Amino acid sequence: MDTRYVTIDPAQAGREDCEELREASRILQAGGLVAFPTETVYGLGGNALDADASRKIYAAKGRPSDNPLIIHIAETEQVKEIAVHITEKAEQLMDVFWPGPLTLIFRKKELVPDSTTGGLKTVAVRMPSHPVAYELISRSGIMIAAPSANSSGRPSPTCAAHVREDLDGKIDMLIDGGACKYGIESTIVDMTGEVPTILRPGYITKEMLEEVIGPVAYDEALSDPSAPPKAPGMKYTHYAPKGELTIVEAGDGASEQDVICRINQLAEERRQQGYRTGILATAKNAVYYRADEVLTLGEREDEWMISANLYRCLRDFDERGVEYIYSESFRSEGLGRAIMNRLLKAAGHRVLLV
Ligand code: AMP
Ligand code: MG
């Protein structure tokens, strides 16, 4: 099929006469697929309550059918149409963090097709804050199932060009609304158990959640790669560049300088073997590195910037034919935890202690 490309300025998305949004809504209502920007990453949207539309999403992405989709809504009231047992804590989280990068898991109502939830009896729901996403959901009158708009296994798309790379000719429309603000996927919290549990870390951190509802747990699988994750999608190799990525971390007594030296040494060894090498660096250290491609994520203290740049850098390595990539490591609290979670998955948990 021919994919139609349109651009919508997020600041203009609210205009009544936006013809592109009208057309996107018509495509969704007819069971087609539209990729659109959100504040986390680009999403690939289809009608969440139409089993055929959700099957098309899996086919376009090459996504395993047991990996459920997140349903995107525009009004809090819509949760009640698709979910049951919405607790007071869930209401509080919705009040504080919606619209925004937080996904909540509830028990699902019958009308949500099994193909949308990968056969699970629960459903994941999020209300995005991006004006284009909001307008698309609200004008189409459709609850939109939207996983990240990448081919399964590749880094999630943080701009329209990434979506085009992966899905050109496989979807009806792509809306370019500029770069994504956060650059990593939403925090997922399971609200069906006794203690709310983080299944995937994101911009909304454990500390931020606990300030609103008290104790929150992490899914065991986040710290033990051998445990089965409760978010089925977290078990797949993910976010991975084509080159082999290794995270180099300072062990006890090692300094930042030791890490830099080791990374340079590893890259040099590979270069001498004839491979193209890449280094993923924080801004302050970038000048010290030697490799074919040194990409800068941002200042170590600016984790927001690092998360916004991460997937773009991984894709840039692919584009430049890099075969071995070495990365610095990040702290495992706050937003750093989400960055490390994606980086570890991209590296297939390959970590080298100095
Ligand atoms: P993506 O939309 O690409 O960010 O992927 C959605 C993520 O949400 C995947 O990791 C899914 O496994 C997870 N997810 C969606 N629905 C559920 C659910 N009902 N229970 C647990 N995890 C879910
Ligand atoms: Mg994804």
Coordinates of C-alpha atoms and ligand atoms in Angstrom, one line a residue:
M1 CA 0.0 0.0 0.0
D2 CA 1.0 3.6 -0.4
T3 CA 1.7 5.4 2.9
R4 CA 0.4 8.9 3.0
Y5 CA 2.7 11.4 4.7
V6 CA 1.4 14.5 6.4
T7 CA 2.8 17.1 8.8
I8 CA 0.8 18.6 11.7
D9 CA 2.4 21.4 13.8
P10 CA 1.5 20.4 17.4
A11 CA 0.7 24.0 18.2
Q12 CA -1.9 24.0 15.4
A13 CA -3.5 20.6 16.2
G14 CA -6.4 22.1 18.0
R15 CA -7.7 24.0 14.9
E16 CA -11.1 22.8 13.9
D17 CA -10.3 23.0 10.2
C18 CA -7.2 20.6 10.3
E19 CA -7.9 18.6 7.2
E20 CA -5.1 16.1 7.9
L21 CA -6.6 15.2 11.3
R22 CA -10.0 14.7 9.7
E23 CA -8.4 12.3 7.1
A24 CA -6.5 10.4 9.9
S25 CA -9.7 10.0 11.8
R26 CA -11.5 8.6 8.8
I27 CA -8.7 6.1 8.2
L28 CA -9.0 4.9 11.9
Q29 CA -12.8 4.7 11.7
A30 CA -12.5 2.5 8.6
G31 CA -10.1 0.1 10.4
G32 CA -6.9 1.4 8.9
L33 CA -3.5 2.3 10.6
V34 CA -2.1 5.7 11.4
A35 CA 1.3 6.4 13.0
F36 CA 1.3 9.5 15.1
P37 CA 3.6 11.4 17.6
T38 CA 3.1 11.1 21.4
E39 CA 5.2 12.7 24.1
T40 CA 7.0 9.3 24.7
V41 CA 7.7 7.8 21.2
Y42 CA 5.7 7.5 17.9
G43 CA 2.7 5.2 18.2
L44 CA 1.2 3.0 15.5
G45 CA -2.5 3.4 16.0
G46 CA -5.6 1.4 15.1
N47 CA -9.1 1.0 16.5
A48 CA -8.5 -0.9 19.9
L49 CA -12.0 -2.4 19.8
D50 CA -11.7 -3.8 16.3
A51 CA -10.0 -7.2 16.3
D52 CA -9.0 -6.9 12.6
A53 CA -7.4 -3.5 13.1
S54 CA -5.3 -4.8 16.0
R55 CA -4.2 -7.8 13.9
K56 CA -3.1 -5.4 11.3
I57 CA -0.9 -3.6 13.8
Y58 CA 0.8 -6.9 14.8
A59 CA 1.4 -7.7 11.1
A60 CA 2.8 -4.3 10.2
K61 CA 5.3 -4.4 13.1
G62 CA 6.1 -8.1 12.9
R63 CA 5.1 -8.2 16.6
P64 CA 4.6 -11.5 18.4
S65 CA 0.9 -11.9 18.9
D66 CA 1.2 -12.5 22.7
N67 CA 2.7 -9.0 23.2
P68 CA -0.4 -6.9 24.2
L69 CA -1.1 -3.3 23.0
I70 CA -1.6 -0.2 25.1
I71 CA -5.0 1.5 24.6
H72 CA -4.8 5.3 24.3
I73 CA -7.8 7.4 25.5
A74 CA -8.5 11.1 25.6
E75 CA -11.0 11.4 28.5
T76 CA -10.6 9.7 31.9
E77 CA -14.2 8.5 31.7
Q78 CA -13.2 6.2 28.8
V79 CA -11.3 3.9 31.2
K80 CA -14.7 2.7 32.6
E81 CA -15.7 1.6 29.1
I82 CA -12.9 -0.9 28.9
A83 CA -11.7 -1.7 32.4
V84 CA -13.2 -2.9 35.8
H85 CA -12.0 -2.7 39.4
I86 CA -10.6 0.8 39.1
T87 CA -9.2 1.4 42.6
E88 CA -8.9 4.7 44.5
K89 CA -5.2 4.6 44.1
A90 CA -5.6 4.3 40.3
E91 CA -8.0 7.3 40.3
Q92 CA -5.3 9.3 42.2
L93 CA -2.6 8.4 39.7
M94 CA -4.9 9.3 36.8
D95 CA -5.7 12.6 38.5
V96 CA -2.0 13.5 39.0
F97 CA -0.2 12.0 35.9
W98 CA -2.8 12.0 33.1
P99 CA -2.5 13.1 30.5
G100 CA 1.2 12.0 30.5
P101 CA 3.7 9.1 30.1
L102 CA 2.0 6.7 32.6
T103 CA 0.3 3.4 31.6
L104 CA -2.0 1.6 34.0
I105 CA -3.0 -2.0 33.9
F106 CA -6.6 -3.1 34.9
R107 CA -8.8 -6.1 34.5
K108 CA -10.5 -5.8 31.1
K109 CA -14.1 -5.7 30.0
E110 CA -15.4 -8.3 27.6
L111 CA -15.6 -5.8 24.7
V112 CA -11.8 -5.4 24.5
P113 CA -10.8 -8.1 21.9
D114 CA -8.3 -10.7 23.0
S115 CA -6.2 -9.8 19.9
T116 CA -5.6 -6.3 21.5
T117 CA -4.6 -7.7 24.8
G118 CA -2.5 -10.6 23.5
G119 CA -5.0 -13.0 25.1
L120 CA -4.6 -11.5 28.6
K121 CA -7.6 -10.7 30.8
T122 CA -6.1 -7.4 31.6
V123 CA -5.8 -4.2 29.6
A124 CA -3.2 -1.4 29.5
V125 CA -4.5 2.2 29.3
R126 CA -2.8 5.5 28.8
M127 CA -3.9 9.1 28.2
P128 CA -1.1 10.8 26.1
S129 CA -0.5 14.6 26.5
H130 CA 0.8 15.2 23.0
P131 CA -1.7 17.6 21.3
V132 CA -1.7 15.6 18.0
A133 CA -2.4 12.3 19.9
Y134 CA -5.1 13.9 22.0
E135 CA -6.8 15.5 19.0
L136 CA -6.7 12.3 17.0
I137 CA -8.2 10.2 19.7
S138 CA -10.9 12.7 20.6
R139 CA -11.9 13.7 17.1
S140 CA -12.0 10.1 15.8
G141 CA -14.1 9.1 18.8
I142 CA -12.0 5.9 18.8
M143 CA -9.9 4.4 21.6
I144 CA -6.6 3.8 19.9
A145 CA -4.4 0.7 20.4
A146 CA -0.9 2.0 19.7
P147 CA 2.4 0.2 20.3
S148 CA 5.6 2.0 19.4
A149 CA 5.7 2.5 15.6
N150 CA 8.8 0.6 14.9
S151 CA 9.5 -2.9 13.4
S152 CA 9.5 -5.3 16.3
G153 CA 12.9 -5.5 17.9
R154 CA 14.3 -2.2 16.6
P155 CA 14.8 0.9 18.8
S156 CA 11.5 2.8 19.2
P157 CA 11.0 5.8 16.9
T158 CA 11.4 9.2 18.3
C159 CA 10.8 11.1 15.1
A160 CA 8.8 10.6 11.9
A161 CA 11.9 9.6 9.8
H162 CA 12.4 6.6 12.1
V163 CA 8.8 5.4 11.5
R164 CA 9.3 5.8 7.7
E165 CA 12.4 3.7 7.8
D166 CA 10.5 0.8 9.4
L167 CA 6.9 1.0 8.2
D168 CA 6.9 2.7 4.8
G169 CA 4.3 0.9 2.6
K170 CA 2.9 -1.1 5.6
I171 CA 0.6 1.6 7.1
D172 CA -2.0 4.0 5.7
M173 CA -0.7 7.2 7.1
L174 CA 2.1 8.8 9.1
I175 CA 1.7 12.1 10.9
D176 CA 4.9 14.0 11.4
G177 CA 4.6 16.1 14.5
G178 CA 8.3 16.7 15.3
A179 CA 10.6 15.0 17.8
C180 CA 9.2 13.3 20.9
K181 CA 9.7 15.1 24.2
Y182 CA 10.7 12.1 26.4
G183 CA 12.1 9.6 23.9
I184 CA 11.5 6.5 25.9
E185 CA 8.2 4.6 26.4
S186 CA 5.7 5.2 29.2
T187 CA 6.1 3.8 32.8
I188 CA 3.8 0.8 33.1
V189 CA 2.2 0.1 36.5
D190 CA 0.1 -3.0 37.2
M191 CA -2.9 -1.9 39.4
T192 CA -4.5 -5.4 39.6
G193 CA -2.6 -6.7 42.6
E194 CA -2.3 -5.8 46.3
V195 CA 0.7 -3.5 45.8
P196 CA 0.9 -1.4 42.6
T197 CA 3.9 -2.8 40.6
I198 CA 6.1 -1.2 38.0
L199 CA 6.4 -3.5 35.0
R200 CA 8.4 -1.1 32.9
P201 CA 10.3 2.0 34.3
G202 CA 9.9 5.3 32.5
Y203 CA 9.8 9.1 33.0
I204 CA 7.3 8.8 35.9
T205 CA 9.5 7.2 38.6
K206 CA 8.8 5.0 41.6
E207 CA 9.5 8.0 43.8
M208 CA 7.0 10.2 41.9
L209 CA 4.3 7.4 42.2
E210 CA 4.9 6.8 45.9
E211 CA 4.5 10.4 46.7
V212 CA 0.9 10.1 45.5
I213 CA -0.2 6.5 46.6
G214 CA 2.4 5.2 49.0
P215 CA 4.4 1.9 48.5
V216 CA 5.0 0.8 44.9
A217 CA 7.0 -2.3 44.0
Y218 CA 9.2 -3.2 41.0
D219 CA 8.4 -6.3 39.0
E220 CA 11.0 -8.9 40.0
A221 CA 11.9 -9.5 36.4
L222 CA 13.4 -5.9 36.1
S223 CA 16.4 -6.9 38.3
D224 CA 16.5 -10.6 37.5
P225 CA 16.7 -11.2 33.7
S226 CA 15.9 -14.9 34.3
A227 CA 12.5 -14.2 35.9
P228 CA 9.4 -14.1 33.6
P229 CA 8.3 -10.5 33.2
K230 CA 4.6 -9.6 33.9
A231 CA 4.6 -7.3 30.8
P232 CA 4.9 -9.9 28.1
G233 CA 6.7 -7.4 25.8
M234 CA 9.6 -7.1 28.2
K235 CA 10.7 -10.6 27.6
Y236 CA 11.7 -10.0 24.0
T237 CA 15.0 -8.6 22.8
H238 CA 14.2 -5.0 22.3
Y239 CA 15.3 -1.6 21.3
A240 CA 18.4 -3.3 19.9
P241 CA 20.8 -1.7 17.3
K242 CA 22.2 -4.0 14.7
G243 CA 25.8 -3.7 16.1
E244 CA 26.8 -5.6 19.3
L245 CA 26.4 -3.2 22.2
T246 CA 28.3 -3.6 25.5
I247 CA 27.8 -1.5 28.6
V248 CA 31.1 -0.7 30.5
E249 CA 30.6 0.0 34.2
A250 CA 32.9 1.1 37.0
G251 CA 33.2 -1.7 39.6
D252 CA 34.4 -1.2 43.1
G253 CA 37.3 1.2 43.3
A254 CA 37.3 2.0 39.6
S255 CA 37.2 5.6 38.4
E256 CA 35.4 7.3 35.5
Q257 CA 38.9 7.5 33.9
D258 CA 39.3 3.7 34.1
V259 CA 36.0 3.3 32.3
I260 CA 37.1 5.7 29.5
C261 CA 40.4 3.9 29.1
R262 CA 38.7 0.5 28.9
I263 CA 36.2 1.6 26.4
N264 CA 38.9 3.1 24.2
Q265 CA 40.9 -0.1 24.5
L266 CA 37.9 -2.3 23.5
A267 CA 37.1 -0.1 20.6
E268 CA 40.7 -0.1 19.4
E269 CA 40.9 -3.9 19.6
R270 CA 37.8 -4.2 17.3
R271 CA 39.0 -1.5 15.0
Q272 CA 42.2 -3.4 14.5
Q273 CA 40.2 -6.5 13.6
G274 CA 38.7 -4.5 10.8
Y275 CA 35.3 -3.7 12.4
R276 CA 33.5 -0.3 12.5
T277 CA 33.2 0.9 16.1
G278 CA 31.0 3.2 18.0
I279 CA 30.9 4.8 21.5
L280 CA 27.9 6.1 23.3
A281 CA 29.2 8.9 25.5
T282 CA 28.1 11.5 28.0
A283 CA 28.9 15.1 26.9
K284 CA 31.8 15.7 29.3
N285 CA 33.7 12.5 28.3
A286 CA 33.1 12.6 24.5
V287 CA 36.3 14.3 23.7
Y288 CA 38.4 11.6 25.3
Y289 CA 37.0 8.8 23.1
R290 CA 38.5 7.3 20.0
A291 CA 36.2 5.3 17.6
D292 CA 34.8 5.5 14.1
E293 CA 31.6 7.1 15.6
V294 CA 31.4 8.8 19.0
L295 CA 27.8 9.8 19.7
T296 CA 26.9 12.1 22.6
L297 CA 23.8 11.5 24.7
G298 CA 23.9 14.7 26.7
E299 CA 25.2 15.8 30.1
R300 CA 25.1 12.9 32.7
E301 CA 23.1 15.1 35.1
D302 CA 20.5 15.8 32.4
E303 CA 18.8 12.4 32.3
W304 CA 15.8 13.9 30.4
M305 CA 18.1 14.8 27.5
I306 CA 19.8 11.3 27.7
S307 CA 16.5 9.5 27.5
A308 CA 15.3 11.8 24.6
N309 CA 18.5 11.0 22.6
L310 CA 19.0 7.3 23.4
Y311 CA 17.0 5.6 20.6
R312 CA 18.1 8.2 18.0
C313 CA 21.7 7.4 18.8
L314 CA 21.1 3.6 18.5
R315 CA 19.5 4.1 15.1
D316 CA 22.4 6.4 14.0
F317 CA 24.9 3.6 14.7
D318 CA 22.8 1.3 12.5
E319 CA 22.8 3.9 9.7
R320 CA 26.5 4.4 9.9
G321 CA 27.2 0.6 9.7
V322 CA 28.7 0.4 13.2
E323 CA 29.4 -3.3 14.2
Y324 CA 30.6 -2.9 17.8
I325 CA 29.3 -0.3 20.3
Y326 CA 30.5 0.5 23.8
S327 CA 28.4 2.6 26.2
E328 CA 29.0 4.3 29.5
S329 CA 26.6 3.1 32.3
F330 CA 24.0 5.2 34.2
R331 CA 22.7 5.3 37.7
S332 CA 19.9 2.9 38.6
E333 CA 17.6 5.4 40.5
G334 CA 15.0 7.8 39.2
L335 CA 14.9 8.3 35.4
G336 CA 18.4 6.6 35.2
R337 CA 16.6 3.4 36.0
A338 CA 14.5 3.6 32.8
I339 CA 17.5 4.6 30.8
M340 CA 19.5 1.6 32.1
N341 CA 16.5 -0.7 31.6
R342 CA 16.4 0.2 27.8
L343 CA 20.2 0.1 27.5
L344 CA 20.5 -3.3 29.2
K345 CA 17.9 -4.7 26.8
A346 CA 19.5 -3.1 23.8
A347 CA 22.8 -4.7 25.0
G348 CA 21.2 -8.1 25.6
H349 CA 22.5 -7.6 29.2
R350 CA 26.1 -7.6 28.1
V351 CA 27.8 -5.6 30.9
L352 CA 31.6 -5.4 31.5
L353 CA 32.8 -4.4 34.9
V354 CA 36.1 -2.5 35.0
Ligands
AMP1 P1 4.8 -0.6 23.4 O1 3.5 -0.1 23.1 O2 5.7 -0.9 22.2 O3 5.5 0.3 24.4 O4 4.6 -2.0 24.2 C1 3.6 -2.1 25.1 C2 4.1 -2.7 26.4 O5 3.0 -2.8 27.3 C3 4.6 -4.2 26.2 O6 5.8 -4.3 26.9 C4 3.5 -5.0 26.7 O7 3.9 -6.2 27.2 C5 2.9 -4.1 27.8 N1 1.5 -4.4 28.1 C6 0.5 -4.1 27.3 N2 -0.7 -4.6 27.9 C7 -0.3 -5.3 29.0 C8 -1.1 -6.0 30.0 N3 -2.4 -6.2 29.9 N4 -0.4 -6.6 31.0 C9 1.0 -6.4 31.1 N5 1.7 -5.7 30.2 C10 1.1 -5.1 29.1
MG2 MG 7.6 -1.2 21.5

